[in-house]
mmCIF file of C-alpha atoms in Angstrom:
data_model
loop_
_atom_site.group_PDB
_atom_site.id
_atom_site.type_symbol
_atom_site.label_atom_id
_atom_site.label_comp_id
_atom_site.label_asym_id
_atom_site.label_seq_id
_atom_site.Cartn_x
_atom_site.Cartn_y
_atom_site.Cartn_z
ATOM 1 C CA UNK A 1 -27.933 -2.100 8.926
ATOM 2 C CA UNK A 2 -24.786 -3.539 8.207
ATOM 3 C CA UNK A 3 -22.696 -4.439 11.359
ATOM 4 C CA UNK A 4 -18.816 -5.723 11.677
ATOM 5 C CA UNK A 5 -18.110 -8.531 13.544
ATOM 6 C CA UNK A 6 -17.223 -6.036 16.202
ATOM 7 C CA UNK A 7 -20.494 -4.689 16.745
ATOM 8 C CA UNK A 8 -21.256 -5.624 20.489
ATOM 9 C CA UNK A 9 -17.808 -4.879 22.017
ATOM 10 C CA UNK A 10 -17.856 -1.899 24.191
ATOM 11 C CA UNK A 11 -14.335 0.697 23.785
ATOM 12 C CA UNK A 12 -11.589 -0.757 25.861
ATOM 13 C CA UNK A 13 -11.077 2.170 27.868
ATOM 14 C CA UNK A 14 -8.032 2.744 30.295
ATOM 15 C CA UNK A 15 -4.491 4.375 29.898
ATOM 16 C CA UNK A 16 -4.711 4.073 26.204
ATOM 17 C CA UNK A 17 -8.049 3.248 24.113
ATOM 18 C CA UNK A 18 -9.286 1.073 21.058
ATOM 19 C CA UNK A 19 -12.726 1.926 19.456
ATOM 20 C CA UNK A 20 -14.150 0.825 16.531
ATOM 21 C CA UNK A 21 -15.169 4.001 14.556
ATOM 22 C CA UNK A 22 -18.866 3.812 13.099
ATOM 23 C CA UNK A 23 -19.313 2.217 9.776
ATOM 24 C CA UNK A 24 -18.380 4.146 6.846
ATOM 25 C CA UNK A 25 -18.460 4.397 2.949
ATOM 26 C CA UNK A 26 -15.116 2.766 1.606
ATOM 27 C CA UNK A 27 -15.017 2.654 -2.208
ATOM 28 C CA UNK A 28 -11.954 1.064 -3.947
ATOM 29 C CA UNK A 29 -10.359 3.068 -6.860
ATOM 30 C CA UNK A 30 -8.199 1.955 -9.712
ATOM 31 C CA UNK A 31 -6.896 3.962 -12.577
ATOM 32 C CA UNK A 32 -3.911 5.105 -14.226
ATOM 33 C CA UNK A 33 -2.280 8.469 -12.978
ATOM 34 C CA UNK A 34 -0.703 8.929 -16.427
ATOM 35 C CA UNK A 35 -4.321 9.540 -17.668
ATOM 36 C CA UNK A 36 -4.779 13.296 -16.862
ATOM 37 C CA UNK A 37 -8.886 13.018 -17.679
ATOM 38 C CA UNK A 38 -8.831 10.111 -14.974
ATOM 39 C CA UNK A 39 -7.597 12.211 -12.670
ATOM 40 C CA UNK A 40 -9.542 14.667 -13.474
ATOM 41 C CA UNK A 41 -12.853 13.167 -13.856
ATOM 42 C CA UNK A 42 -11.722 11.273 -10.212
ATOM 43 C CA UNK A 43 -11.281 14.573 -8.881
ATOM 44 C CA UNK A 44 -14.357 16.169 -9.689
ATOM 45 C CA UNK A 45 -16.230 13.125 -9.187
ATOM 46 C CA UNK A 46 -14.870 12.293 -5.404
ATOM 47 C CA UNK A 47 -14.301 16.083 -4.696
ATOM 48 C CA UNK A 48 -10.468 16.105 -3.769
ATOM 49 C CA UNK A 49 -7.498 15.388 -5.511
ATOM 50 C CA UNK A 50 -6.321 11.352 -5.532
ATOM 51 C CA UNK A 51 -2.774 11.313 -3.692
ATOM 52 C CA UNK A 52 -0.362 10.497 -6.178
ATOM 53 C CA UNK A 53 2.468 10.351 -3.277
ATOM 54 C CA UNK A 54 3.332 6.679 -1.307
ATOM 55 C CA UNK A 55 2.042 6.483 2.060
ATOM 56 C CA UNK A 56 -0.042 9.978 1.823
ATOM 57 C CA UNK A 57 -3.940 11.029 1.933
ATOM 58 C CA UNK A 58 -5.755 13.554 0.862
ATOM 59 C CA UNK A 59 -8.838 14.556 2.825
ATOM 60 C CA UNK A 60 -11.713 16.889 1.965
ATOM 61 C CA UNK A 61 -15.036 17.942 4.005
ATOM 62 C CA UNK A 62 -16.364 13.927 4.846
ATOM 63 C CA UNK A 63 -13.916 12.484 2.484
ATOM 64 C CA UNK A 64 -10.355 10.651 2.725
ATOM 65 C CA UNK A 65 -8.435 8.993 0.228
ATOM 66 C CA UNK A 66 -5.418 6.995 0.804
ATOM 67 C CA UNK A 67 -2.886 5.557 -1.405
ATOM 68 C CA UNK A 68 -2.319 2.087 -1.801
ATOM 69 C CA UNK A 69 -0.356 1.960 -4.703
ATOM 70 C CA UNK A 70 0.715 3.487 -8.565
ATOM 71 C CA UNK A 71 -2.887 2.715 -9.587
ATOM 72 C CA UNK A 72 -4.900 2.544 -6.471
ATOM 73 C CA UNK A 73 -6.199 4.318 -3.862
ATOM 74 C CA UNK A 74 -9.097 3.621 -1.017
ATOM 75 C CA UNK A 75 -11.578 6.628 -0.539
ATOM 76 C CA UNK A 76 -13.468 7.001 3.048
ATOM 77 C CA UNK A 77 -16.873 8.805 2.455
ATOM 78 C CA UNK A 78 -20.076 8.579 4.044
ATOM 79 C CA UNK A 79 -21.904 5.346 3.652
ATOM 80 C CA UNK A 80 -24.931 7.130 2.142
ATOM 81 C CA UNK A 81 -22.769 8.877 -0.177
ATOM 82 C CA UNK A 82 -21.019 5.510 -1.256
ATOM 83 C CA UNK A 83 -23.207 4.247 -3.821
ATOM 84 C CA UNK A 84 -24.092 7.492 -5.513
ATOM 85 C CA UNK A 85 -20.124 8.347 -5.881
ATOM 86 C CA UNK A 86 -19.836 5.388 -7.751
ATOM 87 C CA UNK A 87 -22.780 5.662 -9.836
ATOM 88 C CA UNK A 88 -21.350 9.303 -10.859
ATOM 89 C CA UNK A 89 -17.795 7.799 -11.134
ATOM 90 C CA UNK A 90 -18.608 4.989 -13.234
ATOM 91 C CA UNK A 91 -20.968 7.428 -15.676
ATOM 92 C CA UNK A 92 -17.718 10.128 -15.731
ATOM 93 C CA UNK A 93 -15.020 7.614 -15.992
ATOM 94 C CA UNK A 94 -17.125 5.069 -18.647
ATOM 95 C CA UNK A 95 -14.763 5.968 -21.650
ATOM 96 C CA UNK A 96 -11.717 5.492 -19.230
ATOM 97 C CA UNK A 97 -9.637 2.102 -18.179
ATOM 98 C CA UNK A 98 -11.037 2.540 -14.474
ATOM 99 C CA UNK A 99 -12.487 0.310 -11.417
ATOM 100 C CA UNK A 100 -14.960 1.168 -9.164
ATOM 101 C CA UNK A 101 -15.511 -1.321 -6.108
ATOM 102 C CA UNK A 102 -17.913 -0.770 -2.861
ATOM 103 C CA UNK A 103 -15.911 -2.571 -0.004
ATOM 104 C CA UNK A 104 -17.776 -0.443 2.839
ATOM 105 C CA UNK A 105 -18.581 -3.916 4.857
ATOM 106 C CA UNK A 106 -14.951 -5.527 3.667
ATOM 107 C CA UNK A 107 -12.762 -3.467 6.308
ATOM 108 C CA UNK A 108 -13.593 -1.660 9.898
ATOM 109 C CA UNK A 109 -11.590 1.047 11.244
ATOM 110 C CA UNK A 110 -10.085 0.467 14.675
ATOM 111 C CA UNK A 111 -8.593 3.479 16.713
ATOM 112 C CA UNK A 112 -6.008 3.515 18.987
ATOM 113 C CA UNK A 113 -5.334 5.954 21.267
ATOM 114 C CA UNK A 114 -2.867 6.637 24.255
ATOM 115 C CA UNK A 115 0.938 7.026 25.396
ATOM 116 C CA UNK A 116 1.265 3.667 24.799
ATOM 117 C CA UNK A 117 -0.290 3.367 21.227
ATOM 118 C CA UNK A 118 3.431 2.840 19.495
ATOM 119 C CA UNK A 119 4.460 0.399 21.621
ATOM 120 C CA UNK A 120 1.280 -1.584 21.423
ATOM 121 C CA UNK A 121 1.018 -1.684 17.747
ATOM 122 C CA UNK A 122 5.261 -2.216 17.488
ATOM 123 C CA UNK A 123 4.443 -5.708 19.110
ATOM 124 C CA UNK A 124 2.993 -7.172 15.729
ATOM 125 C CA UNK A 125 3.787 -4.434 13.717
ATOM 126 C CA UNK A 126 7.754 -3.863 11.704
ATOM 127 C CA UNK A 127 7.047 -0.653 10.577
ATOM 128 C CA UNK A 128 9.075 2.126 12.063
ATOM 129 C CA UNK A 129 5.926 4.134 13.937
ATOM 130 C CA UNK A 130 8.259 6.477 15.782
ATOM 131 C CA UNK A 131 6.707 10.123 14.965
ATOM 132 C CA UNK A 132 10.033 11.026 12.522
ATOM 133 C CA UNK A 133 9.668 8.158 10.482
ATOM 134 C CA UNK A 134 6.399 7.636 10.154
ATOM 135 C CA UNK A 135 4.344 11.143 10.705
ATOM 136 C CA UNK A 136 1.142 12.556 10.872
ATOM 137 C CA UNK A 137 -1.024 12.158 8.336
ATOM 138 C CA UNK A 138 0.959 9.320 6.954
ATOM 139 C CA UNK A 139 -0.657 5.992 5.930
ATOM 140 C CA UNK A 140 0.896 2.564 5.396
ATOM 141 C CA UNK A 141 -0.295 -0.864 4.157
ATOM 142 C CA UNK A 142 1.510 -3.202 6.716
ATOM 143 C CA UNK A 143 1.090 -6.287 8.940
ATOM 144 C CA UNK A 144 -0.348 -6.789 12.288
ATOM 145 C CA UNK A 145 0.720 -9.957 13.484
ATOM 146 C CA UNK A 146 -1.286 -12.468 10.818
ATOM 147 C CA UNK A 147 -3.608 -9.618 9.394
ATOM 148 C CA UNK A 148 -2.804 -7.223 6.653
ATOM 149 C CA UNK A 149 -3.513 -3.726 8.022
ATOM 150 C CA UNK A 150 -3.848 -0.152 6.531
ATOM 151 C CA UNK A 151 -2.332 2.291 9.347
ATOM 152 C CA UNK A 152 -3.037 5.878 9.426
ATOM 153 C CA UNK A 153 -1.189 8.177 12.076
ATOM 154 C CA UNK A 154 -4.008 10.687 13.330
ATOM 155 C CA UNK A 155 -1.675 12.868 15.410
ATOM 156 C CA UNK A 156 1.405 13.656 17.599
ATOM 157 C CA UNK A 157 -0.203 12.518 20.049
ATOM 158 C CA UNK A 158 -0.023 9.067 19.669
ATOM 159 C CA UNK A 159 -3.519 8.060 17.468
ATOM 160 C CA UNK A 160 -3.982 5.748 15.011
ATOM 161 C CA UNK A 161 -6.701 4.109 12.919
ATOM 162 C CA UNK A 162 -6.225 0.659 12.080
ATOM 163 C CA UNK A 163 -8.458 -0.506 8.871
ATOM 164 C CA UNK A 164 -8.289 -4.336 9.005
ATOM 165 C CA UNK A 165 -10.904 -6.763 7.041
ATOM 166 C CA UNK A 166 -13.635 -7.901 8.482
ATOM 167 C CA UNK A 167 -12.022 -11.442 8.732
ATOM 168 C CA UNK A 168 -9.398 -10.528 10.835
ATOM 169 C CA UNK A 169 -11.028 -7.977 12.803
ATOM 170 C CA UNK A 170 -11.397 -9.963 15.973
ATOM 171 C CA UNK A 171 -8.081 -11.188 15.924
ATOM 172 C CA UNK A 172 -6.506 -7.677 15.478
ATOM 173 C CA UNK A 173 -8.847 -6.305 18.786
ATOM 174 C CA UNK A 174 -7.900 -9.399 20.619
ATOM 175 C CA UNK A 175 -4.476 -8.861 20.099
ATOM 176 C CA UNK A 176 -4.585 -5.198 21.152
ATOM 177 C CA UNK A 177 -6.909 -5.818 23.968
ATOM 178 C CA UNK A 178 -4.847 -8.516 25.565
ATOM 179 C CA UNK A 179 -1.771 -6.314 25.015
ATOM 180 C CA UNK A 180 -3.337 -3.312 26.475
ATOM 181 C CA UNK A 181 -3.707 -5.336 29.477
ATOM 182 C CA UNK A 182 -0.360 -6.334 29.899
ATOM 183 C CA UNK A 183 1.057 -3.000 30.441
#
């Protein structure tokens, strides 16, 4: 079983919370969006429509996609779906400019919950988090501090998952737990 460098650290638990969610499928997706059989074929092969949109996701039964740019996006699936979605994307997509790349044990999700969650991540974070400028459901490549960070607002209630590589995974939880105990 593949593990993150994470794997023995129990939940810090208190007034706010960090996790790290359970491993999960994480395929990388290139492409051109002024290909209509690319997106197409991507949407019948991943089973939801790629988010064309900055900053947005698309999510469908055990399945999220979030845009990282013009001509890439980074789906969430389940990790025993991972290998056979790219098997059927590579076989759909074979006559179309495309990439395909499994980077399930290249990131771990982090999540971040409590009253405090904006403030904690605004220490090493310059984005904006406050709920009118950067809403639910919105997603953001960013920094952390040293670490390059994908940020996805879960809800109102302040809720985030932070997907950070493997490499920097330590530092990011680190970070957050010494921070959490400083408040």
């Amino acid at each position: 079983m593949t593990t993150s460098p994470l794997w023995d650290r129990p939940s810090v638990v208190g007034k706010n919370t960090l996790t790290e969610l359970s491993i999960c499928g994480k395929i990388n997706i290139r492409g051109s969006v002024d290909n209509a059989h690319f997106l197409d074929s991507a949407t019948q092969v991943f089973g939801l429509d790629l988010p064309l949109e900055p900053n947005t996701l698309a999510s469908s039964g055990n399945s999220t996609c979030y845009w990282l740019g013009p001509d890439e996006w980074l789906l969430h699936c389940l990790i025993e779906e991972s290998d056979s979605l790219i098997e059927s994307g590579r076989s759909k997509l074979a006559t179309i400019h495309h990439a395909l790349v499994d980077v399930s044990d290249y990131y771990t999700v982090l999540r971040l919950e409590g009253p405090d969650s904006e403030i904690l991540l605004g220490k090493a974070c310059p984005l904006d988090l406050h709920l009118s400028q950067f809403p639910v459901e919105s997603c953001a490549q960013t920094r952390f501090g040293n670490a390059s960070i994908l940020l996805h607002r879960r809800g109102k209630a302040p809720f985030f998952d932070i997907q950070v590589r493997w490499s920097h995974a330590e530092y990011v939880w680190d970070y957050l737990a010494r921070a959490m105990k400083a408040l």
